[in-house]
mmCIF file of C-alpha atoms in Angstrom:
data_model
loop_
_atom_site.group_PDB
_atom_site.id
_atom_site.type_symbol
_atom_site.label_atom_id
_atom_site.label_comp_id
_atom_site.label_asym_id
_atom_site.label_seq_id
_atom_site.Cartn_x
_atom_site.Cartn_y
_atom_site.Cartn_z
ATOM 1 C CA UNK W 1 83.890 91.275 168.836
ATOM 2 C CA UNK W 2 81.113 92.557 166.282
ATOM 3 C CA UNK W 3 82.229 95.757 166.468
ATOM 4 C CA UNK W 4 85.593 94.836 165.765
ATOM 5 C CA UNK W 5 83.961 93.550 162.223
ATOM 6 C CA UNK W 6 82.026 96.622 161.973
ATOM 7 C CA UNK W 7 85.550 98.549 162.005
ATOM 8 C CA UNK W 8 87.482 96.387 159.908
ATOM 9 C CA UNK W 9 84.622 96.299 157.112
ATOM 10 C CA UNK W 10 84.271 99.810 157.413
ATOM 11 C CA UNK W 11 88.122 100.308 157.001
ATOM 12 C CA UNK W 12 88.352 98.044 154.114
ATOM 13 C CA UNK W 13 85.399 99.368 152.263
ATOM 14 C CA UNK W 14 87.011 103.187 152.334
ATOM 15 C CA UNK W 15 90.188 101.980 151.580
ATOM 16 C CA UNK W 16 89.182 100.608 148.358
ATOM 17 C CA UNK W 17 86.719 103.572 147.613
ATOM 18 C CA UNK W 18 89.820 106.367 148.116
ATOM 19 C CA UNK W 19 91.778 103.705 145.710
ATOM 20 C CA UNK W 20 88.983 104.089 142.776
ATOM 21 C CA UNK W 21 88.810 107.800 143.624
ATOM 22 C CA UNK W 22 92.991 108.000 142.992
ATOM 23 C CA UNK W 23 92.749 105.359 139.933
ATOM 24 C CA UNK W 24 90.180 107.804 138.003
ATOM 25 C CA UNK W 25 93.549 110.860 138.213
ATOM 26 C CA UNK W 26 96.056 108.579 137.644
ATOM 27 C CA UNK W 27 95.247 106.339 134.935
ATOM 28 C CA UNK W 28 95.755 107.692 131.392
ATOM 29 C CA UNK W 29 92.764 107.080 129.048
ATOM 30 C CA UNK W 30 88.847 106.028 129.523
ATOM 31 C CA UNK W 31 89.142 102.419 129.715
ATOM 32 C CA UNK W 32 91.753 102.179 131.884
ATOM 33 C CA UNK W 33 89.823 104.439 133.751
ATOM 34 C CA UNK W 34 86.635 102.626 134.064
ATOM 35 C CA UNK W 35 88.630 99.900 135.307
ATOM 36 C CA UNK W 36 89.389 101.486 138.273
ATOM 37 C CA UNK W 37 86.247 103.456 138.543
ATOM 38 C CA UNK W 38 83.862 100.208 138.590
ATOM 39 C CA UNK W 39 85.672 97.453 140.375
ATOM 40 C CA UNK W 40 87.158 99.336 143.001
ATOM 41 C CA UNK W 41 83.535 100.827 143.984
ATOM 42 C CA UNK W 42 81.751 97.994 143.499
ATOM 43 C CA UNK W 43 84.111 96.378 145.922
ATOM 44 C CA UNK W 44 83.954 98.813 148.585
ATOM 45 C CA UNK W 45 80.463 99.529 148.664
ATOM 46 C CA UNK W 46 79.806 95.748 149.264
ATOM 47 C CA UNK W 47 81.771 96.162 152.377
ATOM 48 C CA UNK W 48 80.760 99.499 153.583
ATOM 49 C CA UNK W 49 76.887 97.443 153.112
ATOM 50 C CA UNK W 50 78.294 94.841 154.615
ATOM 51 C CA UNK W 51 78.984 96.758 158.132
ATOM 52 C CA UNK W 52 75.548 98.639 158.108
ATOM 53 C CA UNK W 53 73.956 95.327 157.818
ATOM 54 C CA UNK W 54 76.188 93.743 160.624
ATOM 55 C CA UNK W 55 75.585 96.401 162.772
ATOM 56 C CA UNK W 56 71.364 96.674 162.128
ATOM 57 C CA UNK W 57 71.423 93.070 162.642
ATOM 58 C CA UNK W 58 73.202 93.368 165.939
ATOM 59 C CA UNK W 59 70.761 96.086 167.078
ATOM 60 C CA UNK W 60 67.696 94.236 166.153
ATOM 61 C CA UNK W 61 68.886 90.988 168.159
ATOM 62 C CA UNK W 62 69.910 93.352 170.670
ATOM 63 C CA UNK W 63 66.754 95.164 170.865
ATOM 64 C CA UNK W 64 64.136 93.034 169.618
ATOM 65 C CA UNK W 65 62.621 96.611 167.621
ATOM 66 C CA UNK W 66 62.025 95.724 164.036
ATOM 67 C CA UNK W 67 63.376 99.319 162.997
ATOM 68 C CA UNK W 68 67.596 97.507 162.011
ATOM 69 C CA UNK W 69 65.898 94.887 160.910
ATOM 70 C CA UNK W 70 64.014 96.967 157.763
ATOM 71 C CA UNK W 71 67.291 98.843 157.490
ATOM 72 C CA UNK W 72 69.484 95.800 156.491
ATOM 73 C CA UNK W 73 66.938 94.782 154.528
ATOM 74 C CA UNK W 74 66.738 97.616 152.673
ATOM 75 C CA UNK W 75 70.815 98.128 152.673
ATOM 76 C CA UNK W 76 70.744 94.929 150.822
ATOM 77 C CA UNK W 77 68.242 95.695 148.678
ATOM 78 C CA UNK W 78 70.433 98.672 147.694
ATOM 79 C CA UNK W 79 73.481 96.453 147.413
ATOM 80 C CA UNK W 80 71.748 94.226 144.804
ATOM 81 C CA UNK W 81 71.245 97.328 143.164
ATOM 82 C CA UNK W 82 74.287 98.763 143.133
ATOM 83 C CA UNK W 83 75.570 95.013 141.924
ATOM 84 C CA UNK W 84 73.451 95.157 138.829
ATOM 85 C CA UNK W 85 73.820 98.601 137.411
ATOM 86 C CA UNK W 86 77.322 99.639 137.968
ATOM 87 C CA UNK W 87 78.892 96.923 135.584
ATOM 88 C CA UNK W 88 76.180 97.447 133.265
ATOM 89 C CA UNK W 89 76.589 101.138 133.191
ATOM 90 C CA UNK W 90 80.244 100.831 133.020
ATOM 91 C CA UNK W 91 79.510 98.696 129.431
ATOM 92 C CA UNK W 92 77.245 101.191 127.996
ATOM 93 C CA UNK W 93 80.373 103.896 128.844
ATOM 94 C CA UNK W 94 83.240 101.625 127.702
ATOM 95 C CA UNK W 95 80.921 101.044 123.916
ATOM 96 C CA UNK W 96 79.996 104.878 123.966
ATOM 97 C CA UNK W 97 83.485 106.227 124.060
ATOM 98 C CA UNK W 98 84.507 103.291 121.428
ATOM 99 C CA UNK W 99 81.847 104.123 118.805
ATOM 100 C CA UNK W 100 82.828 107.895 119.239
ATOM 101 C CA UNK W 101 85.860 107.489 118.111
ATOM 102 C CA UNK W 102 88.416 107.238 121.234
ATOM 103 C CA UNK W 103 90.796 104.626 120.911
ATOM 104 C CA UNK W 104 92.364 103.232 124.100
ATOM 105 C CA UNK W 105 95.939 105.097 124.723
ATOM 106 C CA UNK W 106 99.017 102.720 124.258
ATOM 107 C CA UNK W 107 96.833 99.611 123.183
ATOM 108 C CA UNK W 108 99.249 96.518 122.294
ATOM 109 C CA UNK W 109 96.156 95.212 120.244
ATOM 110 C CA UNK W 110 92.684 96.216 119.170
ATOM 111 C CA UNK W 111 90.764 93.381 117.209
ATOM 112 C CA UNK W 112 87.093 95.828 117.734
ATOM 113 C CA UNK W 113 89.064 98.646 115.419
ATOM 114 C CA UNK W 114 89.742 95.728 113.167
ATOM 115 C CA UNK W 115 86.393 94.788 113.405
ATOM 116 C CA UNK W 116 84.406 97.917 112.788
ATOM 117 C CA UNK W 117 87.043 98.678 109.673
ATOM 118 C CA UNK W 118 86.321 95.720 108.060
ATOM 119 C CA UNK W 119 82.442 96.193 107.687
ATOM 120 C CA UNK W 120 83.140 99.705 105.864
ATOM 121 C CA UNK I 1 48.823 83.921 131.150
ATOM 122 C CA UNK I 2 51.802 82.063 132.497
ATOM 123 C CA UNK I 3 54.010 84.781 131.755
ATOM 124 C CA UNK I 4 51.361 86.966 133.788
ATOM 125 C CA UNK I 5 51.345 84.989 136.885
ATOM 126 C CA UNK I 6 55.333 84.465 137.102
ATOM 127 C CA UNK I 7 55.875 88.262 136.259
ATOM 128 C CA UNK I 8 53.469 89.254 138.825
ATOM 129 C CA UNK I 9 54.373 87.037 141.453
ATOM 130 C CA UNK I 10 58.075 88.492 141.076
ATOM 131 C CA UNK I 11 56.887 91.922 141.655
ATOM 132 C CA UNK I 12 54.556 91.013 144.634
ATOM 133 C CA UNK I 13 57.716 89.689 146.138
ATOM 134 C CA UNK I 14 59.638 92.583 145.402
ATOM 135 C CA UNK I 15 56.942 94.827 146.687
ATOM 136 C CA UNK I 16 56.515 92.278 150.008
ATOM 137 C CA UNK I 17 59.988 92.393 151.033
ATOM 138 C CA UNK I 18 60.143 96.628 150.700
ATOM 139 C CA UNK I 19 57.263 96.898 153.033
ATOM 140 C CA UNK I 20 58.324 94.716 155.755
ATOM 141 C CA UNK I 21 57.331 95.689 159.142
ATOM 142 C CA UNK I 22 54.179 97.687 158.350
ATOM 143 C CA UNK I 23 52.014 96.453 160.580
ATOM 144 C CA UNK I 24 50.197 93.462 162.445
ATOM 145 C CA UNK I 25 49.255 90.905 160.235
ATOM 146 C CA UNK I 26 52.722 88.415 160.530
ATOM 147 C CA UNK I 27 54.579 91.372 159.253
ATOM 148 C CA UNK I 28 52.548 93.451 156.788
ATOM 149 C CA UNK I 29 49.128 95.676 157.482
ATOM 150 C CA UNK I 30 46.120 94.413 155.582
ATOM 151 C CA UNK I 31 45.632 97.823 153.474
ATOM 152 C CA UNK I 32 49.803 96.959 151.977
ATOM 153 C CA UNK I 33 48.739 93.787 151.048
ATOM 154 C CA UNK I 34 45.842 94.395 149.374
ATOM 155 C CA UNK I 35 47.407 97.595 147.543
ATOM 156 C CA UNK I 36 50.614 95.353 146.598
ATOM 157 C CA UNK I 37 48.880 93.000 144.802
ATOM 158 C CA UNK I 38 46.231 95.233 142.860
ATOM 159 C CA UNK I 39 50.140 96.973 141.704
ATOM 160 C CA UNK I 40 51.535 93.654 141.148
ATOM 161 C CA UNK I 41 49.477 92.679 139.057
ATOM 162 C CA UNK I 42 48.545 96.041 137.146
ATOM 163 C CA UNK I 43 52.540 95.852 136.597
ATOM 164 C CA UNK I 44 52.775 92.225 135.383
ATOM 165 C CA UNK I 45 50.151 92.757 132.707
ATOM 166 C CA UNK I 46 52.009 95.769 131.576
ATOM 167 C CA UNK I 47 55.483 93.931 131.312
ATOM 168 C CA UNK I 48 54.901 90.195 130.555
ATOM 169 C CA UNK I 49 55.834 90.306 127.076
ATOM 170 C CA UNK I 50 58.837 92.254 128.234
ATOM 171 C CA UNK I 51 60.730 90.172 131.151
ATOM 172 C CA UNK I 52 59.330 86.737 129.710
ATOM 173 C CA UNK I 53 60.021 85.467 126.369
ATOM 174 C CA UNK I 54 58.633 81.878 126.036
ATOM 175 C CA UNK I 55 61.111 80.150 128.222
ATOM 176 C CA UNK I 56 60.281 79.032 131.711
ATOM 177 C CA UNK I 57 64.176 77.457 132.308
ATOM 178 C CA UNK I 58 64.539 80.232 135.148
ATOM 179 C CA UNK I 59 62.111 78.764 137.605
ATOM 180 C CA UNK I 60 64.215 75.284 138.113
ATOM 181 C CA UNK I 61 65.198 75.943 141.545
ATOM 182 C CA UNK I 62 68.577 74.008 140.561
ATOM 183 C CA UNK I 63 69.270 76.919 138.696
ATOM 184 C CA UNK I 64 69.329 79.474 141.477
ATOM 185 C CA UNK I 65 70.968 77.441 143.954
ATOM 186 C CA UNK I 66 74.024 77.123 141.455
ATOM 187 C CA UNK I 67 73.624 80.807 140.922
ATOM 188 C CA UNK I 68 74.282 81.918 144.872
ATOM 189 C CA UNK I 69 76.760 79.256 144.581
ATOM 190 C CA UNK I 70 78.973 81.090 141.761
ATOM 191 C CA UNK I 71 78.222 84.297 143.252
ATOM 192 C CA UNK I 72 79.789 83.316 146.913
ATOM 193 C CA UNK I 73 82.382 81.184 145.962
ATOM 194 C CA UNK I 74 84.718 81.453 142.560
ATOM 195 C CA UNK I 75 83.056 85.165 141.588
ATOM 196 C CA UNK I 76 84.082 87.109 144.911
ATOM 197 C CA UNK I 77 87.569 85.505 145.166
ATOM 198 C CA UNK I 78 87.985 86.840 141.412
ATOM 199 C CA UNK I 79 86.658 90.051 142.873
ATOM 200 C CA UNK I 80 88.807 90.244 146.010
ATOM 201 C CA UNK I 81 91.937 89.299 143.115
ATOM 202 C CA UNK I 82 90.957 91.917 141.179
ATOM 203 C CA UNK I 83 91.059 94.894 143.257
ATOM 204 C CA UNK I 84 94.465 93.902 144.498
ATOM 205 C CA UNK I 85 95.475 93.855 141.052
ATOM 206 C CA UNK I 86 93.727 97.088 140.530
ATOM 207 C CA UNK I 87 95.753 98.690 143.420
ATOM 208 C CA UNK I 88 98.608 97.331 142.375
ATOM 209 C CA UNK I 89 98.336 98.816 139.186
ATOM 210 C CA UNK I 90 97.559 102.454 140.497
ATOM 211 C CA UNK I 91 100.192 102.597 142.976
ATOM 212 C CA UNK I 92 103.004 101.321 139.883
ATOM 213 C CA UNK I 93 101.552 102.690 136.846
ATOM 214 C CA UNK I 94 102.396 99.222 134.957
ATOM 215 C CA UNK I 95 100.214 98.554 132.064
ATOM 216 C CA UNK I 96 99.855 97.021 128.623
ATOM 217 C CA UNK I 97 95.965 97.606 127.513
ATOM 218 C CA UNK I 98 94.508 96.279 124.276
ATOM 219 C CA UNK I 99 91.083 95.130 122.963
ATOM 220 C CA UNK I 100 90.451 91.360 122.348
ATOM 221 C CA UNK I 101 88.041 89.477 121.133
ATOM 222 C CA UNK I 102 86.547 86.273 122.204
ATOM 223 C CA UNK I 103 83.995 83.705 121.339
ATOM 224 C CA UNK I 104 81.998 81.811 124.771
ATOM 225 C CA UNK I 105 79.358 80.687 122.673
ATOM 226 C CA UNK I 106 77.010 81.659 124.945
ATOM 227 C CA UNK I 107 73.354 81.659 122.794
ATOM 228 C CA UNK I 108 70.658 83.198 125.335
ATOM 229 C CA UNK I 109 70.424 86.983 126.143
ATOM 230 C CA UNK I 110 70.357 86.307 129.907
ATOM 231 C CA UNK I 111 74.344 84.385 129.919
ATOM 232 C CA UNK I 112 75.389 86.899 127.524
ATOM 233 C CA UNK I 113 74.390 89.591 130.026
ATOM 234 C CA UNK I 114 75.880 87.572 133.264
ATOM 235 C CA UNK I 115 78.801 86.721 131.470
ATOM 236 C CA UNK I 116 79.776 90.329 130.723
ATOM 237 C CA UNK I 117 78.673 91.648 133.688
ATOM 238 C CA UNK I 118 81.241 89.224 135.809
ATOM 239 C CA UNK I 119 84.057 90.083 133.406
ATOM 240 C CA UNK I 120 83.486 93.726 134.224
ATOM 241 C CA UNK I 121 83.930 92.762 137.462
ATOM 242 C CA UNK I 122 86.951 90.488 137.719
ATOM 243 C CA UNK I 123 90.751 90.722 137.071
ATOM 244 C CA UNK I 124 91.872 93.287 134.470
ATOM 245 C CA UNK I 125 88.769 92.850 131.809
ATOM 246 C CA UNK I 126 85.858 95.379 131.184
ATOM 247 C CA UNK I 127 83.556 94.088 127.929
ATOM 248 C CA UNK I 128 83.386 97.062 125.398
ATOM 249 C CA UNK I 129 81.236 95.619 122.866
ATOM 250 C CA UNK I 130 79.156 92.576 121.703
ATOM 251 C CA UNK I 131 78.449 91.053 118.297
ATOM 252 C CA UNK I 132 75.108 91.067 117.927
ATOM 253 C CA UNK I 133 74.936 87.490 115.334
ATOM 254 C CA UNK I 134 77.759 85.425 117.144
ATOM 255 C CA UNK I 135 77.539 86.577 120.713
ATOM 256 C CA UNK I 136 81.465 87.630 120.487
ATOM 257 C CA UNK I 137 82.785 89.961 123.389
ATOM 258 C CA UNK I 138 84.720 92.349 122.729
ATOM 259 C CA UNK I 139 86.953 92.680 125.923
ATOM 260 C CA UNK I 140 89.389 95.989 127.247
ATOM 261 C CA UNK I 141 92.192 93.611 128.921
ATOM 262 C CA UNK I 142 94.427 96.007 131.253
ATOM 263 C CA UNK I 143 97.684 93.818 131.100
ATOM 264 C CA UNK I 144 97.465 91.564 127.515
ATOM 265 C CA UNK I 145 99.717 88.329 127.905
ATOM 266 C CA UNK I 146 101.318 87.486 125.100
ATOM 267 C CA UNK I 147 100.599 84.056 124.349
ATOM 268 C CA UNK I 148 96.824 84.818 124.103
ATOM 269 C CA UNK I 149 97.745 86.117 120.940
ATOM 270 C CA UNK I 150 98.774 83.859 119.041
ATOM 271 C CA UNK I 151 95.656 82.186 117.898
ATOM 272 C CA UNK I 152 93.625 84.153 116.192
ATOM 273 C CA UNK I 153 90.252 82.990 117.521
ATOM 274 C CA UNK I 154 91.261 83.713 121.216
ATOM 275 C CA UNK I 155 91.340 81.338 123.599
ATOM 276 C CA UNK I 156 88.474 82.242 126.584
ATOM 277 C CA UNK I 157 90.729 80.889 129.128
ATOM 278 C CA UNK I 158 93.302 83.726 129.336
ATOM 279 C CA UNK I 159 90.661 86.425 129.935
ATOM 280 C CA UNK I 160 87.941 84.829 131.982
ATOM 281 C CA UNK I 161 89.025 81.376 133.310
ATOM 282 C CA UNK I 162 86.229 79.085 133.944
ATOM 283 C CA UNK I 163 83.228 81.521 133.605
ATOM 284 C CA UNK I 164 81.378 80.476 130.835
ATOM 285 C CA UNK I 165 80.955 77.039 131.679
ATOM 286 C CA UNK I 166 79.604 78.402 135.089
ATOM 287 C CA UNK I 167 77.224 80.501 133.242
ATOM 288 C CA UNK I 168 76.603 77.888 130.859
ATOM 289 C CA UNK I 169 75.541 76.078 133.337
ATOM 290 C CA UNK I 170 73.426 78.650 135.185
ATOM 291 C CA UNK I 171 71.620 79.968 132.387
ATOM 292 C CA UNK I 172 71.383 77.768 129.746
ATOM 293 C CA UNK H 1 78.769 104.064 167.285
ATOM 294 C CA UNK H 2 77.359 106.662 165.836
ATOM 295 C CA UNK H 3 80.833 108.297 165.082
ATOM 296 C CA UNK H 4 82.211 106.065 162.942
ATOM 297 C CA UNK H 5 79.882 106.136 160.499
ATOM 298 C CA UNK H 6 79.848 109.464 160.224
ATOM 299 C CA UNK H 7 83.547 109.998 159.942
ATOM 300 C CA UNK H 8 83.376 107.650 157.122
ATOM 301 C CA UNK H 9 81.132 109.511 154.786
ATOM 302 C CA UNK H 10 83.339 112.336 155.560
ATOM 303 C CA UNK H 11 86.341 110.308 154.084
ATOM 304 C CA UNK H 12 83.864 109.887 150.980
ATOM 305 C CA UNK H 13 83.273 113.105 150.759
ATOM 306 C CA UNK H 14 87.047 113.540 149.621
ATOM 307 C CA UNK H 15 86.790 110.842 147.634
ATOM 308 C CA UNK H 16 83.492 112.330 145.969
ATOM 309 C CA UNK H 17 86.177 116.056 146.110
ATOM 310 C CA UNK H 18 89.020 113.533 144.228
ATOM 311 C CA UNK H 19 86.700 112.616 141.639
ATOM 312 C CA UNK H 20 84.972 115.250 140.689
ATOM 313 C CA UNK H 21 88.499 117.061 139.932
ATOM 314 C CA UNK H 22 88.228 113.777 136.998
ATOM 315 C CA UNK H 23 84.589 115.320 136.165
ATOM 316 C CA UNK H 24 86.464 119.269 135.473
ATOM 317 C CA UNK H 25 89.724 118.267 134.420
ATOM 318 C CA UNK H 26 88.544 115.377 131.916
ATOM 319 C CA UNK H 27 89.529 115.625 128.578
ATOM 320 C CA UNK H 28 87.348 114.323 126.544
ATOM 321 C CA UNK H 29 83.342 113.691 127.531
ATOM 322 C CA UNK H 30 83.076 110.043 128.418
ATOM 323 C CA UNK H 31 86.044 111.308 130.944
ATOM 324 C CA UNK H 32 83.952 112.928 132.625
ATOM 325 C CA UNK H 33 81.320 110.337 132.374
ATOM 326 C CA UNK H 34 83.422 108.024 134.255
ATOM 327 C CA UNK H 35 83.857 110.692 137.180
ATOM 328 C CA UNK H 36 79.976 111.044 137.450
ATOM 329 C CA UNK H 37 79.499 107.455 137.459
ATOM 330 C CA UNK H 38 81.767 107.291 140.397
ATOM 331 C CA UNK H 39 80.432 110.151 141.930
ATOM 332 C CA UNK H 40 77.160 108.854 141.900
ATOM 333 C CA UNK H 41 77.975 105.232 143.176
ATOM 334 C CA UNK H 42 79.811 107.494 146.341
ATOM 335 C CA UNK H 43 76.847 109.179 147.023
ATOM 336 C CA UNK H 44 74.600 105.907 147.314
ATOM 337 C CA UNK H 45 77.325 104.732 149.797
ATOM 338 C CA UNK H 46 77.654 107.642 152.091
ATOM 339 C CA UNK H 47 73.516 108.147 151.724
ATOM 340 C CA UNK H 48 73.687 104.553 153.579
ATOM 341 C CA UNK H 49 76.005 105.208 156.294
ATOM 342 C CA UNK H 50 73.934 108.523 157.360
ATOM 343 C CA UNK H 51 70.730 106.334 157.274
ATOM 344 C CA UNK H 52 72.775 104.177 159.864
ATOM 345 C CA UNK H 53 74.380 106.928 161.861
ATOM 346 C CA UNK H 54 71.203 109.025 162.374
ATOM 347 C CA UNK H 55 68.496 105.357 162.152
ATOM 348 C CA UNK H 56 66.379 106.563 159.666
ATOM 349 C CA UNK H 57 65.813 104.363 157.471
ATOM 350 C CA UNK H 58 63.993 106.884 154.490
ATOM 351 C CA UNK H 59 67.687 107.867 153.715
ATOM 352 C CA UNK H 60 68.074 104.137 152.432
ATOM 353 C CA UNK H 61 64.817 104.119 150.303
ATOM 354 C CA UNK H 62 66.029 107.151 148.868
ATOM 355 C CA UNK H 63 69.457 105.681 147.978
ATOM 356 C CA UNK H 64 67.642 102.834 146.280
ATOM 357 C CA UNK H 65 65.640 105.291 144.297
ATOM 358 C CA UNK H 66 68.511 107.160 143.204
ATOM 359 C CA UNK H 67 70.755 104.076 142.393
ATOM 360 C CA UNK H 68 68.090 103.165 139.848
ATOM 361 C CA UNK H 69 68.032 106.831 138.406
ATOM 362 C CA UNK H 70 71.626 107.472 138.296
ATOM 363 C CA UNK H 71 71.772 103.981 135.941
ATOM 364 C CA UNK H 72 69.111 105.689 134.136
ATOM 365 C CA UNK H 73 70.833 108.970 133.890
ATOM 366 C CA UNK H 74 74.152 107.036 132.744
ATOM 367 C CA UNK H 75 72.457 104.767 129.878
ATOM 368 C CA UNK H 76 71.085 107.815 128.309
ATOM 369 C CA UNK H 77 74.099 109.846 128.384
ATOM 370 C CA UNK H 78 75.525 106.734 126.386
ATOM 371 C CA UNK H 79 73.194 106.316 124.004
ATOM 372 C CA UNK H 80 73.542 110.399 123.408
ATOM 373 C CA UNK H 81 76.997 110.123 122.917
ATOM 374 C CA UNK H 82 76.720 106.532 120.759
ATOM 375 C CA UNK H 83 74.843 108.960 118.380
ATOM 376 C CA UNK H 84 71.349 106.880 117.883
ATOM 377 C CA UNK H 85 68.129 107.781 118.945
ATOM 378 C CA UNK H 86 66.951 108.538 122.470
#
């Protein structure tokens, strides 16, 4: 039954990591980019965690050996991590490419261009 | 000195839970104990100034409950929505990007931060920019509707839906 | 159950392949950016799965170590390309 979550996670979590992976050649400019780039990772890699942690946690209740049990912990741990600094990374990108001067590709509206014009 | 011991502590905790399973004593050897809180505290005399700025609101338990709250419920269903839209949007190729701006009146650092951080991750939004005097976000919207644009103040609820009352309430 | 997790962080191996074709291709530099940002969060992922598959759990302390330098890595490259000081 367990394992059967262990699979499904693990199916789920790789299906949305190959997505990001085919969003990044597909999409045409940065932004639209980093759209797939973050959200699909950050997606996937909480369920590919998500199985190692099932599956430590079954070992350890299995075997009673604290060894899974400092895994998960430290898989979440990791997961936390991963939680805080992609977005955050992803922001620093998105403001880096705007200040340098790309604009987004076919944009219906850009109020920041506006913006940043207006102070000159 | 307050700022010391709740810096400290946090660090100590941190330190605790990396260690687990060292040894004999409940879970942790004596000598990782010891050695944890001589870093601990080296570290939280270093930093206080850094992480704490004169406002204890963060250690009202109420807070953090609400916190795991948002994260489990509303913010992973706007996750889960958002990678479906994602996917849907690779596999057709149908978008309509622009750059919008919008005003949560959010005031501290912290809900500015959590704020932009969930619109990264939710449906069709990525923050690009803030202003630094108002607190505006500037926000990369993958598919703009078109009657967010009338107003020209834009209204919040198009791009983010109830997340800045959420945060309000969290962090503020 | 040691297989599966290993024939996962094959499968992210091509995905790592996939985008690092973004990282050469890229037009411009945050492009390629965006493909090393990726890369990196891949690599955390599939360090995970071979702590699992093989149960050593040093691979996962160094995934947490390089998590925290890759954000590093990726802040500085934006403030270099922002144009201010490092």
């Amino acid at each position: 039954m367990i394992e059967i979550l262990v699979y499904a996670f693990l199916i789920i979590g790789l299906t949305f990591n190959l997505l990001a992976s085919i969003a990044l050649l597909r999409f045409p400019d940065v932004y639209t980019r980093l759209h797939g780039g973050t959200k699909c990772t950050t997606f996937g890699s909480i369920f590919l965690c998500g199985s190692v942690i099932i599956y430590n946690l079954r070992e350890w209740l299995l075997t009673s050996s604290p060894s899974p049990l400092i895994m998960s912990i430290h898989t979440f741990i990791a997961l936390v991590a991963i939680l805080i600094t992609n977005p955050t990374g992803a922001h620093a990108i998105a403001r880096a490419a705007h200040r340098s001067g790309i604009m987004p590709a076919r944009a219906v509206v850009d109020d920041l261009k506006k913006d940043r014009e207006g102070e000159r | 000195m307050k700022a010391f011991i709740v810096t400290s502590l946090v660090a100590f905790l941190v330190y605790l839970i990396l260690t687990a399973g060292s040894g004999n004593l409940w879970l942790w050897s004596y000598e990782e104990l010891l050695f944890g809180l001589m870093t601990a505290s080296l570290i939280g005399y270093l930093s206080r100034r850094i992480f704490v700025k004169g406002n204890y609101r963060m250690l009202n338990p109420k807070r953090w409950i609400l916190a795991i709250a948002y994260f489990i419920g509303p913010f992973f269903i706007a996750m889960a929505r958002a990678n479906l839209d994602v996917a849907y949007r690779v596999i057709t190729g149908r978008i309509r990007p622009g750059i919008v701006r919008i005003s949560p009146n959010l005031k501290t650092d912290l809900g500015i931060t959590m704020l932009a951080n969930s619109i990264t991750l939710t449906p069709g939004t990525l923050s690009v920019d803030v202003d630094d005097q108002t607190n505006d976000l500037y926000v990369h919207w993958i598919n703009v509707k078109e009657p967010a644009l009338k107003k020209k103040p834009r209204d919040y609820r198009y791009v983010c839906g109830t997340f800045p009352d959420w945060v309000r309430r969290i962090a503020e | 159950m040691i297989q599966p997790f290993l024939i996962s962080a094959l499968v992210l191996l091509i995905c790592i392949l996939l985008a690092a074709l973004r990282v050469i291709l890229g037009p411009t530099v945050p492009d390629r950016v965006v493909g090393l940002d990726t890369i990196n969060t891949l690599v955390i992922v599939s360090m995970i799965l071979f702590g699992s598959a093989y149960r050593e759990s040093i691979y996962i302390d160094t995934a947490i170590v390089y998590a925290l330098l890759s954000f590093v890595t990726t802040i500085i490259i934006a403030k270099y390309l922002e144009g201010g000081k490092i």
